[in-house]
Backbone as a chain_set.jsonl record, in Angstrom:
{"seq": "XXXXXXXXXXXXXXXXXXXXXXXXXXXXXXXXXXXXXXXXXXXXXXXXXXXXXXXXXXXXXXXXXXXXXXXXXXXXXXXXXXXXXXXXXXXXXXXXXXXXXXXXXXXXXXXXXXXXXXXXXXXXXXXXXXXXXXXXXXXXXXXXXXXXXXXXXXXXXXXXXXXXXXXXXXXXXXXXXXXXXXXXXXXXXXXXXX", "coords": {"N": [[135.244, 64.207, 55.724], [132.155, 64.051, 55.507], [132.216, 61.678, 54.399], [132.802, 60.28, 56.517], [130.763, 61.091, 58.953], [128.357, 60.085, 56.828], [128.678, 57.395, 57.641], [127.271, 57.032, 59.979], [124.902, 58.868, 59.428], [122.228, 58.432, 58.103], [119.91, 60.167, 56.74], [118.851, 61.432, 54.219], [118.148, 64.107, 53.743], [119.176, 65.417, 56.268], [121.823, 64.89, 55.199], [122.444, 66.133, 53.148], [122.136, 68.851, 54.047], [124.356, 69.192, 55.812], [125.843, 68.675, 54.024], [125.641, 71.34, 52.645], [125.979, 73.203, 54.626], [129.065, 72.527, 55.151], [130.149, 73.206, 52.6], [129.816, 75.323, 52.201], [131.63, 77.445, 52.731], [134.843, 78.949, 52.941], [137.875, 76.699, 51.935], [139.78, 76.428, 54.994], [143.142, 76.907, 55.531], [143.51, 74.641, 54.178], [142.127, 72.179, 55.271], [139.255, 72.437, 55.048], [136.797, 72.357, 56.676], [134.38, 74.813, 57.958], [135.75, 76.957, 59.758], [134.786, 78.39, 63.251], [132.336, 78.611, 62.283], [129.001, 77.95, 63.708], [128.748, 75.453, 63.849], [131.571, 74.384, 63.672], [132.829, 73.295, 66.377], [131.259, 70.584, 66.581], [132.01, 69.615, 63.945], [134.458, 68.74, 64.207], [134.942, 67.29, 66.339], [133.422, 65.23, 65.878], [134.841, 64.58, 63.179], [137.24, 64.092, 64.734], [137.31, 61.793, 65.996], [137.874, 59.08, 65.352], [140.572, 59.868, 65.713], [140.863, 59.923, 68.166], [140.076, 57.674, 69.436], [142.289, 56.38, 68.404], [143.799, 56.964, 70.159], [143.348, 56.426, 72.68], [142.511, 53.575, 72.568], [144.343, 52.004, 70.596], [146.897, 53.083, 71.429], [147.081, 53.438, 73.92], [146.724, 55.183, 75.803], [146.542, 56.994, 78.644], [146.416, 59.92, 79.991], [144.51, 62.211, 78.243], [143.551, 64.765, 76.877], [141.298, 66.396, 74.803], [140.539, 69.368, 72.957], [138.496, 70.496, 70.398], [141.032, 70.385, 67.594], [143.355, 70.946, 69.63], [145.175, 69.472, 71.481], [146.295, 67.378, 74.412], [148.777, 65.466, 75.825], [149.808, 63.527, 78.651], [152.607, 62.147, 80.555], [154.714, 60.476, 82.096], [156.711, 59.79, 81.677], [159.384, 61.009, 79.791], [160.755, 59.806, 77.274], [158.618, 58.182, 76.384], [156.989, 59.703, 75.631], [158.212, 60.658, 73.004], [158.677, 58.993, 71.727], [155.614, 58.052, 71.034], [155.094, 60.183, 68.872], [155.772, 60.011, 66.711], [154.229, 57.329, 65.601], [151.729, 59.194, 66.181], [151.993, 61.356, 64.255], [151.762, 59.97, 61.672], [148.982, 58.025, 61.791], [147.765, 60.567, 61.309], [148.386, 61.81, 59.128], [147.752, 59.843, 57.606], [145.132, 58.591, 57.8], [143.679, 60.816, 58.807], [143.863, 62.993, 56.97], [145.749, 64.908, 57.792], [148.287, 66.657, 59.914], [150.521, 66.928, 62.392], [151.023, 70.54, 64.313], [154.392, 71.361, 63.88], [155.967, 73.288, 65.191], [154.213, 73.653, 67.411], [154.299, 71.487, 69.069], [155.221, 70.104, 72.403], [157.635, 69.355, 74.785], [157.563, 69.268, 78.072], [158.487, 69.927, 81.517], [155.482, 68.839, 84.007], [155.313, 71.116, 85.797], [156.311, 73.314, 85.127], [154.125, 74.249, 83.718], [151.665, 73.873, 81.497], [150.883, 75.072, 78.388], [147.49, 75.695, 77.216], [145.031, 76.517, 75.464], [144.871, 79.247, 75.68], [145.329, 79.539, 78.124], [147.327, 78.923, 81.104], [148.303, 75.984, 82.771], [149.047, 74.978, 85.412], [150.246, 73.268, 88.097], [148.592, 73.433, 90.648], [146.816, 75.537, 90.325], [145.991, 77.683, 87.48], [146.483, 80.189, 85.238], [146.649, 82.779, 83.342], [147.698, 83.211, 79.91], [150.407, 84.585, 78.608], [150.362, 86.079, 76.137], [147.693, 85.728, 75.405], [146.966, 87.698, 76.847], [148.302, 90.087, 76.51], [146.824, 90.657, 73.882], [144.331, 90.785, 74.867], [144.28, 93.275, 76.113], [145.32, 94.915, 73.938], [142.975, 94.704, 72.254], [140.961, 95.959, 74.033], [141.659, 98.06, 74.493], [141.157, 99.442, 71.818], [138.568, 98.76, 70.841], [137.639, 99.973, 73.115], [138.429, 103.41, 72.323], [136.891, 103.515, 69.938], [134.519, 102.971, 70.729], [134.84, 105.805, 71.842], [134.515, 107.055, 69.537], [131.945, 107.193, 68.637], [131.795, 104.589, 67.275], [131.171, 101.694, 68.536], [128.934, 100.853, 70.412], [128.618, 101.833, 74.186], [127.108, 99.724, 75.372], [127.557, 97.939, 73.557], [130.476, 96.888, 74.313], [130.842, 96.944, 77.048], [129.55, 94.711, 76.955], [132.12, 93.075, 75.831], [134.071, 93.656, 77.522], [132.679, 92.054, 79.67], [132.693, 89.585, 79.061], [135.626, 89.339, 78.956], [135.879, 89.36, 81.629], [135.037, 86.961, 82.316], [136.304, 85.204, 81.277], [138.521, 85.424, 82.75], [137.888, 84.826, 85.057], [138.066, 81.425, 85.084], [140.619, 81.627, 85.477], [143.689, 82.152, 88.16], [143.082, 85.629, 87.797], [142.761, 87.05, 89.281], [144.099, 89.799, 89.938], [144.847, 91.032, 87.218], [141.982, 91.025, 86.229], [141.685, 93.472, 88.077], [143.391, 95.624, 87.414], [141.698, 95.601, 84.702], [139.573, 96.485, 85.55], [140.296, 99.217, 86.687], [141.563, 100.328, 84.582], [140.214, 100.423, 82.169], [137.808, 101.61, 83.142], [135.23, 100.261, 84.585], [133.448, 100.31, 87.249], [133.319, 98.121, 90.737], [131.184, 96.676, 90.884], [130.768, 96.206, 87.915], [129.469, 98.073, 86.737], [129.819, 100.785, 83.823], [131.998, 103.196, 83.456], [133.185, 105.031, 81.511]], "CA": [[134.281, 64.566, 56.731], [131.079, 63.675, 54.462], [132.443, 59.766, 54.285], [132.371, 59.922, 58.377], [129.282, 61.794, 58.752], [127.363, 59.122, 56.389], [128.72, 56.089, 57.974], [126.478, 57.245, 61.394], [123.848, 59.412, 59.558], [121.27, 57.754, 56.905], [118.817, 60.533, 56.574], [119.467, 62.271, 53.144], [117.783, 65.569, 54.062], [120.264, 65.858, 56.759], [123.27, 65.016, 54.516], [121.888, 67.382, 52.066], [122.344, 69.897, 55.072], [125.157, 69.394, 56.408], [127.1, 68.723, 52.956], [125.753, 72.289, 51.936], [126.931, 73.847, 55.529], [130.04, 72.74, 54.752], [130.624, 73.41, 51.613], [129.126, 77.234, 52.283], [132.699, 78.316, 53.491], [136.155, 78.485, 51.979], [138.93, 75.762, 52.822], [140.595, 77.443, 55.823], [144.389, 75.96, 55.977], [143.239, 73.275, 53.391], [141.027, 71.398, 55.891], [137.576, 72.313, 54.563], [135.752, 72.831, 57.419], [133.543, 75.835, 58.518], [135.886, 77.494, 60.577], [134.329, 79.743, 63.369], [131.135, 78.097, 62.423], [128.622, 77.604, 65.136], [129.202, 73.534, 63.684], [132.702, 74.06, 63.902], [133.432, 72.484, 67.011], [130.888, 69.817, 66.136], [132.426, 68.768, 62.963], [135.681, 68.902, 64.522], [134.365, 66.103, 67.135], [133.394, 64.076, 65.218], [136.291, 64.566, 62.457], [138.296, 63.701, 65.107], [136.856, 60.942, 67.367], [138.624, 58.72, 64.82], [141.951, 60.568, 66.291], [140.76, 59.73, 70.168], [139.684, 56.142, 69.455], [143.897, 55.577, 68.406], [144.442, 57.692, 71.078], [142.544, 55.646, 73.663], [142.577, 52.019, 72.149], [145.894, 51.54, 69.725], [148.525, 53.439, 71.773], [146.862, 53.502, 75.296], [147.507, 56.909, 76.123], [145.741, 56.886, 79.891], [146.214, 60.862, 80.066], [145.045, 62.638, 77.15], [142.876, 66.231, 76.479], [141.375, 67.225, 73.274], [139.155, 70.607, 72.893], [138.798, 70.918, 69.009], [142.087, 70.571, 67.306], [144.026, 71.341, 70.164], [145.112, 68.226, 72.533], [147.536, 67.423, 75.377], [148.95, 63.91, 76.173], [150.455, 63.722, 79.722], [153.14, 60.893, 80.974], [155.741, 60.476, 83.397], [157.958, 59.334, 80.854], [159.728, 61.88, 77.934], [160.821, 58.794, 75.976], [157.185, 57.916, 75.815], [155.809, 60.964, 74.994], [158.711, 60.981, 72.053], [157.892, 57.574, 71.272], [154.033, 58.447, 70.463], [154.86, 61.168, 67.923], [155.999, 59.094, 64.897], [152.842, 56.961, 65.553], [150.597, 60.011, 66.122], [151.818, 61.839, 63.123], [151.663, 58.637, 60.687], [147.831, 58.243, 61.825], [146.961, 62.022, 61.03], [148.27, 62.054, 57.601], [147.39, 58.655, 56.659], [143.569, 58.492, 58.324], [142.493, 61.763, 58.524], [144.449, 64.183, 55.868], [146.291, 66.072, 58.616], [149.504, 67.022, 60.348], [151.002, 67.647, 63.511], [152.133, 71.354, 63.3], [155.558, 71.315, 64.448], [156.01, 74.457, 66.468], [153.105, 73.861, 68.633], [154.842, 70.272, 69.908], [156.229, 71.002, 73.11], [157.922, 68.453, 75.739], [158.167, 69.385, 78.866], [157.319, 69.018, 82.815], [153.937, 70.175, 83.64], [155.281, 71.612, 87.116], [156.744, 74.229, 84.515], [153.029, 74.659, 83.128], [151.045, 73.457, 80.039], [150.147, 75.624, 77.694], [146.475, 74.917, 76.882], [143.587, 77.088, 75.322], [145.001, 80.492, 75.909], [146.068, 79.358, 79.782], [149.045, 77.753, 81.471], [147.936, 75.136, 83.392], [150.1, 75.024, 86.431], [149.746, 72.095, 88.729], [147.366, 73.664, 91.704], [146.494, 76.644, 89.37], [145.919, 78.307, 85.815], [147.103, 81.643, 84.809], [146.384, 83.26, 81.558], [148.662, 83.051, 78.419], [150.91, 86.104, 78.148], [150.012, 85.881, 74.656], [146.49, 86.002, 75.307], [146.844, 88.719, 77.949], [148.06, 91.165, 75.906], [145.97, 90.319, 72.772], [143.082, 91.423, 75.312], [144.617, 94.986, 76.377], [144.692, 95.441, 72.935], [141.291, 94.683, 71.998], [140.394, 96.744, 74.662], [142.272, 99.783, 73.976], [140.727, 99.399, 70.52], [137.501, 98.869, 71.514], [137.335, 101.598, 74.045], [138.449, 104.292, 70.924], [135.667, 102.924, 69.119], [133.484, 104.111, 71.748], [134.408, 107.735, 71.643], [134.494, 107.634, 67.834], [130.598, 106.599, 68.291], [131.585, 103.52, 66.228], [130.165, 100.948, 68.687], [127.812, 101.158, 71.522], [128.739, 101.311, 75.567], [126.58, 98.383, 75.762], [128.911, 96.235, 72.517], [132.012, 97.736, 74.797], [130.628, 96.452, 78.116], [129.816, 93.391, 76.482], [133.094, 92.46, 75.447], [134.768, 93.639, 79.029], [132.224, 91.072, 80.906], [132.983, 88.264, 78.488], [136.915, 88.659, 79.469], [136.057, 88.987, 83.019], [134.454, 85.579, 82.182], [137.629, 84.292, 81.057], [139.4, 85.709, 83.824], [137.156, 83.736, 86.306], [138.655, 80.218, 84.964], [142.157, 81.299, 85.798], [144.046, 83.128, 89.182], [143.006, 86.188, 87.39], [142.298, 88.376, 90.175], [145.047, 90.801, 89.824], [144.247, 91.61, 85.841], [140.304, 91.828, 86.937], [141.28, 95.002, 88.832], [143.503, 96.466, 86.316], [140.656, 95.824, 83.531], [138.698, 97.575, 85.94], [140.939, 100.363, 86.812], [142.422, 101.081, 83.062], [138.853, 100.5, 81.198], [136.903, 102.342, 83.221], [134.628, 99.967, 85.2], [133.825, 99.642, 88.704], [133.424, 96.55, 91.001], [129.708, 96.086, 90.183], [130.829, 96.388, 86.474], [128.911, 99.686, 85.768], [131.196, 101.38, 83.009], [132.924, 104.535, 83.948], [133.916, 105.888, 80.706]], "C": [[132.911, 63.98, 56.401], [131.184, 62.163, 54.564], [132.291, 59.99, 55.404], [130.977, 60.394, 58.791], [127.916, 60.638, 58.241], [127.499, 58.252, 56.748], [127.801, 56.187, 59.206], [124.935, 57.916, 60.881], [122.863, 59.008, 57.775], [120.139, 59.222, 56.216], [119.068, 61.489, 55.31], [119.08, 63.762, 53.081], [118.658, 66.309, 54.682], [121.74, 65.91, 56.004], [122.946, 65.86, 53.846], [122.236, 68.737, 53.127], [123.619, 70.019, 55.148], [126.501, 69.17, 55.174], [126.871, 70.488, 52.239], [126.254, 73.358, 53.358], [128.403, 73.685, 55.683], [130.985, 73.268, 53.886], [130.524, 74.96, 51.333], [130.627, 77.866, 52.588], [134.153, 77.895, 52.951], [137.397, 77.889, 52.703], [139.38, 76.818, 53.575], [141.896, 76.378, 56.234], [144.457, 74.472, 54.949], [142.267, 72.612, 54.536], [139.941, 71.497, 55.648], [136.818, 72.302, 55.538], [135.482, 74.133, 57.831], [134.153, 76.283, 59.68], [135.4, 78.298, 61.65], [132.853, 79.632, 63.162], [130.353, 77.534, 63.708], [129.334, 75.887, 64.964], [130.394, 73.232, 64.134], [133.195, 73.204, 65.279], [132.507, 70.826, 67.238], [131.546, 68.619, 65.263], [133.677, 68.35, 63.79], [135.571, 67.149, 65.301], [134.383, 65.014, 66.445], [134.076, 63.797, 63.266], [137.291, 63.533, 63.19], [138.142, 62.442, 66.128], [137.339, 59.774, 66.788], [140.087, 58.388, 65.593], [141.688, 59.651, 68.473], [140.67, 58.739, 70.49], [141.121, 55.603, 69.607], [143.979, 55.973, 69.514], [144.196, 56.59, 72.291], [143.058, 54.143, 73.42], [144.45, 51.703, 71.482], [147.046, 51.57, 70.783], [148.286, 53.155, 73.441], [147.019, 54.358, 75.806], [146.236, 56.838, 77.464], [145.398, 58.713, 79.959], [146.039, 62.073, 78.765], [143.706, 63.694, 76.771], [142.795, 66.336, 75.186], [140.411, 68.043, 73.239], [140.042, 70.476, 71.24], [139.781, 70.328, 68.449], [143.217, 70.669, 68.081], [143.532, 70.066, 71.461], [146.389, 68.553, 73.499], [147.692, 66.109, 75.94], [150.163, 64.298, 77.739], [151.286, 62.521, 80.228], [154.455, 61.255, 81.658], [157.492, 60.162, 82.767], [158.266, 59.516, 79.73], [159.76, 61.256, 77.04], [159.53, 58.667, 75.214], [156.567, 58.272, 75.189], [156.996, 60.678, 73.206], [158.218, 59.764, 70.926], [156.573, 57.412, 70.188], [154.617, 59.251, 69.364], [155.254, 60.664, 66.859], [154.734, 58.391, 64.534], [151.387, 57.846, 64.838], [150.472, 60.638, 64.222], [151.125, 61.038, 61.669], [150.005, 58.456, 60.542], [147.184, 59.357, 60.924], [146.974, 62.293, 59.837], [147.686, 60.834, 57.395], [145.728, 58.583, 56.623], [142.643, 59.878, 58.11], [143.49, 63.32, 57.498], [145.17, 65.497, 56.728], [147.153, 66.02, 59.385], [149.707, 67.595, 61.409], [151.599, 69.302, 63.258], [153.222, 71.462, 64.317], [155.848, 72.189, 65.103], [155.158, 74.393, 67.731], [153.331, 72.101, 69.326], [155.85, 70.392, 70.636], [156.406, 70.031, 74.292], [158.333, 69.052, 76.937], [157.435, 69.049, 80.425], [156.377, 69.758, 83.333], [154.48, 70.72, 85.035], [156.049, 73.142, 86.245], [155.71, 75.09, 83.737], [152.764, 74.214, 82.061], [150.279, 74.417, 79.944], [149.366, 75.329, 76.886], [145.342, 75.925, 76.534], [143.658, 78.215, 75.823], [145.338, 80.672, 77.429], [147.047, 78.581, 79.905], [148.291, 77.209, 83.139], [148.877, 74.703, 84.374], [149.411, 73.617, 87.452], [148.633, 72.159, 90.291], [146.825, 74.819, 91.301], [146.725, 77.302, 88.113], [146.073, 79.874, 86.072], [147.07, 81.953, 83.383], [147.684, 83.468, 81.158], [149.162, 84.735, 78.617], [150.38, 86.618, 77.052], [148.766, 87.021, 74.889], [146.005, 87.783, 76.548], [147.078, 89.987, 77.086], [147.057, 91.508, 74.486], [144.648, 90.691, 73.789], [142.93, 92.72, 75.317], [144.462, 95.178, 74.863], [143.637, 95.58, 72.207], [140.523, 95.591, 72.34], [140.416, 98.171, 74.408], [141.432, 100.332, 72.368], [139.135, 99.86, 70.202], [136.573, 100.561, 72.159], [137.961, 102.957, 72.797], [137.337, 104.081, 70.241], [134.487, 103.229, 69.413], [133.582, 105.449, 72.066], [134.773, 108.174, 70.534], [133.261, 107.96, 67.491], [130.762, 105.433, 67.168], [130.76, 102.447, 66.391], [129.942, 101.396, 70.157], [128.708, 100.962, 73.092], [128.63, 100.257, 75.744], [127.999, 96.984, 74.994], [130.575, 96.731, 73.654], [132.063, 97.074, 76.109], [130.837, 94.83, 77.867], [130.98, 92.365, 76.09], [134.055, 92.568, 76.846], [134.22, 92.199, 79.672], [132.672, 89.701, 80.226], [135.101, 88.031, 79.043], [136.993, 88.918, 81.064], [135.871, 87.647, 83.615], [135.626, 84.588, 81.984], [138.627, 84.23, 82.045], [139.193, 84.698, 85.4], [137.6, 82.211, 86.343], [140.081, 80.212, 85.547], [142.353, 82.129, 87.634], [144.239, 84.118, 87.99], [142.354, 87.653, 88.131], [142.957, 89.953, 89.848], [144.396, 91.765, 87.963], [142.711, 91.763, 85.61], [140.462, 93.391, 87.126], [142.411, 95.486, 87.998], [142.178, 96.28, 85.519], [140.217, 97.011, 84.423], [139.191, 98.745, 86.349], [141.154, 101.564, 85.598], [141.193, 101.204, 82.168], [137.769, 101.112, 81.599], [135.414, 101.261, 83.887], [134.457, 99.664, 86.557], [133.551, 98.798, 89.23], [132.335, 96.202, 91.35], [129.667, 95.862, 88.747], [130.063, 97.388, 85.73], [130.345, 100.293, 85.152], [131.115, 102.917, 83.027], [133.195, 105.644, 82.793], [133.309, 106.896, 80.381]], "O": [[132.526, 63.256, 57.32], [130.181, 61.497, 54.816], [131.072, 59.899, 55.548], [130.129, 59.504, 58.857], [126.898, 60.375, 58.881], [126.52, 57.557, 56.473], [127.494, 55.038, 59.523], [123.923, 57.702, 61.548], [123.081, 59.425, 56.638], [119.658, 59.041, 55.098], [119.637, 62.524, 55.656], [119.718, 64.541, 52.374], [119.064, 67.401, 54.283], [122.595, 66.775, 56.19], [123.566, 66.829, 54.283], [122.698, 69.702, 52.518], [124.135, 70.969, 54.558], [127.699, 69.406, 55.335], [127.717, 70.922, 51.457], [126.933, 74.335, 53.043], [129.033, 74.563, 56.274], [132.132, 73.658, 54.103], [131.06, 75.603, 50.43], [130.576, 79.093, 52.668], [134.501, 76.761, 52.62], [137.887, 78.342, 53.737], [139.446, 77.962, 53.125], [141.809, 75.388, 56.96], [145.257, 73.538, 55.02], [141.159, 72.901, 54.085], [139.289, 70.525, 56.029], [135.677, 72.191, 55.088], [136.51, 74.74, 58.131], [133.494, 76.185, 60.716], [135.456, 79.439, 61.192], [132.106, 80.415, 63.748], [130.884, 76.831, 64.568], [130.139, 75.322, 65.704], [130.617, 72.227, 64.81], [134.072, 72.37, 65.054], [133.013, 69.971, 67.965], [131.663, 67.414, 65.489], [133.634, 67.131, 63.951], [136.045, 66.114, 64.834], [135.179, 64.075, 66.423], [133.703, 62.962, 62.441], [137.912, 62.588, 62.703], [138.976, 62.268, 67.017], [137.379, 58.946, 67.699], [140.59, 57.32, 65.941], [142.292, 59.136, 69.414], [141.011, 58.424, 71.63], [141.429, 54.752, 70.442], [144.384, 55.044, 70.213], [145.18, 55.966, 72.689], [143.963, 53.655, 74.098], [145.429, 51.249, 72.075], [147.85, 50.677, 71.05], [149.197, 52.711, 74.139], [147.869, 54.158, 76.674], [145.066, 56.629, 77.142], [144.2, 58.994, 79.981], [146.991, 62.72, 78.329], [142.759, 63.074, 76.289], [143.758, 66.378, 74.42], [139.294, 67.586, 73.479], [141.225, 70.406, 70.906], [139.603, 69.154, 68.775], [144.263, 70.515, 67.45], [142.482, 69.786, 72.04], [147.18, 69.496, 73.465], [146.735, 65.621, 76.541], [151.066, 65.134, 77.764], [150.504, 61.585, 80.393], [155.027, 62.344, 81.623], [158.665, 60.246, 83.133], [157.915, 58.856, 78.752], [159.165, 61.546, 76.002], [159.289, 58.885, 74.027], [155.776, 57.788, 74.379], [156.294, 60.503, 72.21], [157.661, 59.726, 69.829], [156.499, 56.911, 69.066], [154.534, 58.415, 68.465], [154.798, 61.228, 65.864], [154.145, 58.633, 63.481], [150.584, 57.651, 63.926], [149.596, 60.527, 63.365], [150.26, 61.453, 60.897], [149.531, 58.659, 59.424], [146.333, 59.174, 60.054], [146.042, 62.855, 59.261], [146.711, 61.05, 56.676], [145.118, 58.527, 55.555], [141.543, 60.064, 57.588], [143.434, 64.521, 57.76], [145.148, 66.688, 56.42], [146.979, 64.951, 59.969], [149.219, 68.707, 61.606], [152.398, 69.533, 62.35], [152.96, 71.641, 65.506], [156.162, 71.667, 66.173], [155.375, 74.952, 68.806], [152.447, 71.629, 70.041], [156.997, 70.645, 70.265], [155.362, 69.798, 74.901], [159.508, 69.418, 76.96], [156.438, 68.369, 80.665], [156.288, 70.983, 83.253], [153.422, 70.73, 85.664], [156.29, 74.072, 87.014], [155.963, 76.179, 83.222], [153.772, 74.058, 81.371], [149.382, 74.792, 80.698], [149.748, 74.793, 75.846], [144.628, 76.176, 77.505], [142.684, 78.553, 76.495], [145.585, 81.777, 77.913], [147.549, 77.774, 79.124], [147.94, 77.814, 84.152], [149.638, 73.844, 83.929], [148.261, 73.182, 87.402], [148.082, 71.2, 90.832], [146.134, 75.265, 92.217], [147.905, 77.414, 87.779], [145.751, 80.509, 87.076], [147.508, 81.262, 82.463], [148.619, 83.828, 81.873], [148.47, 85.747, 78.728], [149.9, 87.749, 77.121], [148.676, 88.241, 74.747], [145.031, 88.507, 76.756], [146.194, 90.833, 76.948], [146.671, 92.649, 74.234], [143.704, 90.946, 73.041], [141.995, 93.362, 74.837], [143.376, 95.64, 74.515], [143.418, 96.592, 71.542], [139.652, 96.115, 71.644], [139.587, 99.058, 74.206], [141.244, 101.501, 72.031], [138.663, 100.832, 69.612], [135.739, 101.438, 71.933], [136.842, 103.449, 72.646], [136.849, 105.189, 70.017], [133.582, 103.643, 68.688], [132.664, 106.157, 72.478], [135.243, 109.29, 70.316], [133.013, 108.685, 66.528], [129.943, 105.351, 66.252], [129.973, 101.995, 65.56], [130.648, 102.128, 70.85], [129.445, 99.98, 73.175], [129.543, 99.552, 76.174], [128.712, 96.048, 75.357], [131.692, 96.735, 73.137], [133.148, 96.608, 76.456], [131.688, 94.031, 78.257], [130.847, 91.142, 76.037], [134.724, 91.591, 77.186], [134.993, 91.344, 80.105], [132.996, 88.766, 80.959], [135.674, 86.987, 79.354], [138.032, 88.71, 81.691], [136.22, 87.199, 84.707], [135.774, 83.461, 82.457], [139.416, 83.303, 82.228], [139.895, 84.192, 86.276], [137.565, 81.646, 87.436], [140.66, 79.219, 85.987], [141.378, 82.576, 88.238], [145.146, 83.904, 87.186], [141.806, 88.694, 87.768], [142.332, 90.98, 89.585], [143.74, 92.793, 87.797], [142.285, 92.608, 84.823], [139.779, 94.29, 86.635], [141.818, 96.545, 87.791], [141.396, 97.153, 85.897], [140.41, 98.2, 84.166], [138.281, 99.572, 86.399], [141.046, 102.789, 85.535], [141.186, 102.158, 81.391], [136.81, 101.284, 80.847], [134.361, 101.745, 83.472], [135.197, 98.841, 87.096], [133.295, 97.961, 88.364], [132.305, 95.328, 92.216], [128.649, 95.364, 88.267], [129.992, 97.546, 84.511], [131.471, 100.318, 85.647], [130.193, 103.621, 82.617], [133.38, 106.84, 83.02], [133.851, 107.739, 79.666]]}, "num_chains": 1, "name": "protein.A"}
């Protein structure tokens, strides 16, 4: 990260920075970066812009998504896609010290949905991740206890409702809107009920 970093940035004050914001935080997964760090999706960028250049230039990949760590290559043709992954992998260990992880490589046709960033990407609409759907209710449920323990505040309780109504707004998420707001206790100005 540090060797890429200095080939673009001369100013030794800043490397002095940004080699001690890295180094502030303990390998997560072996990769060494500042997970979770505001930087984190910074470093990540430009970790990986390396990764996007093959992606782009070497292989030609015309359709191809990357937030963070987490990409999606799109083509009309399975071979193709199968094709790329000996390539891709070969790159990742050899260039940048890192590995496809094998469970999360998944072939199929997007009229069946791509799963992408906690949504399923459907071809005239997104719908939240089962996954991620219940991993909210529970938060919530959690949450909301927490608030009649006096552990944390209405306000930290509200706060975390409006942020997944926020998430809800990217997808057809109408329907689980009005549960939240039914089962958590807010009504449809978002004043909280409980």
């Amino acid at each position: 990260m540090l060797g890429l970093i200095k080939r673009k940035i001369s100013c030794e004050k800043s490397l002095w920075l940004i080699e001690k914001v890295i180094s502030s935080f303990e390998k997560t997964k072996g990769v060494g970066l500042p997970l979770g760090n505001v930087t984190s999706q910074l470093f990540a960028n430009i970790y990986l812009n390396e990764f996007d250049q093959f992606i782009k230039h070497d292989l030609k990949i015309k359709y191809y998504l990357r937030y963070c760590d987490d990409f999606i290559i799109l083509d009309p043709d399975q071979n193709a896609l199968k094709n790329i992954l000996q390539p891709i992998g070969t790159f990742l260990t050899q260039r940048l010290n890192l590995k496809l992880h094998e469970n999360k490589i998944t072939l199929r046709k997007h009229i069946r949905g791509v799963d992408f960033l906690g949504y399923v990407v459907l071809p005239y609409h997104r719908v939240l991740r089962t996954k991620t759907k219940n991993r909210l209710f529970k938060k919530l449920n959690l949450k909301r206890e927490s608030v009649r323990r006096g552990v944390i505040t209405t306000e930290s309780y509200n706060q975390t409702l409006q942020s997944y109504f926020g998430v809800l707004s990217h997808c057809s998420g109408f329907k689980i809107s009005e549960y939240l707001r039914a089962q958590f206790g807010v009504d449809k100005s978002g004043k909280n009920m409980l």
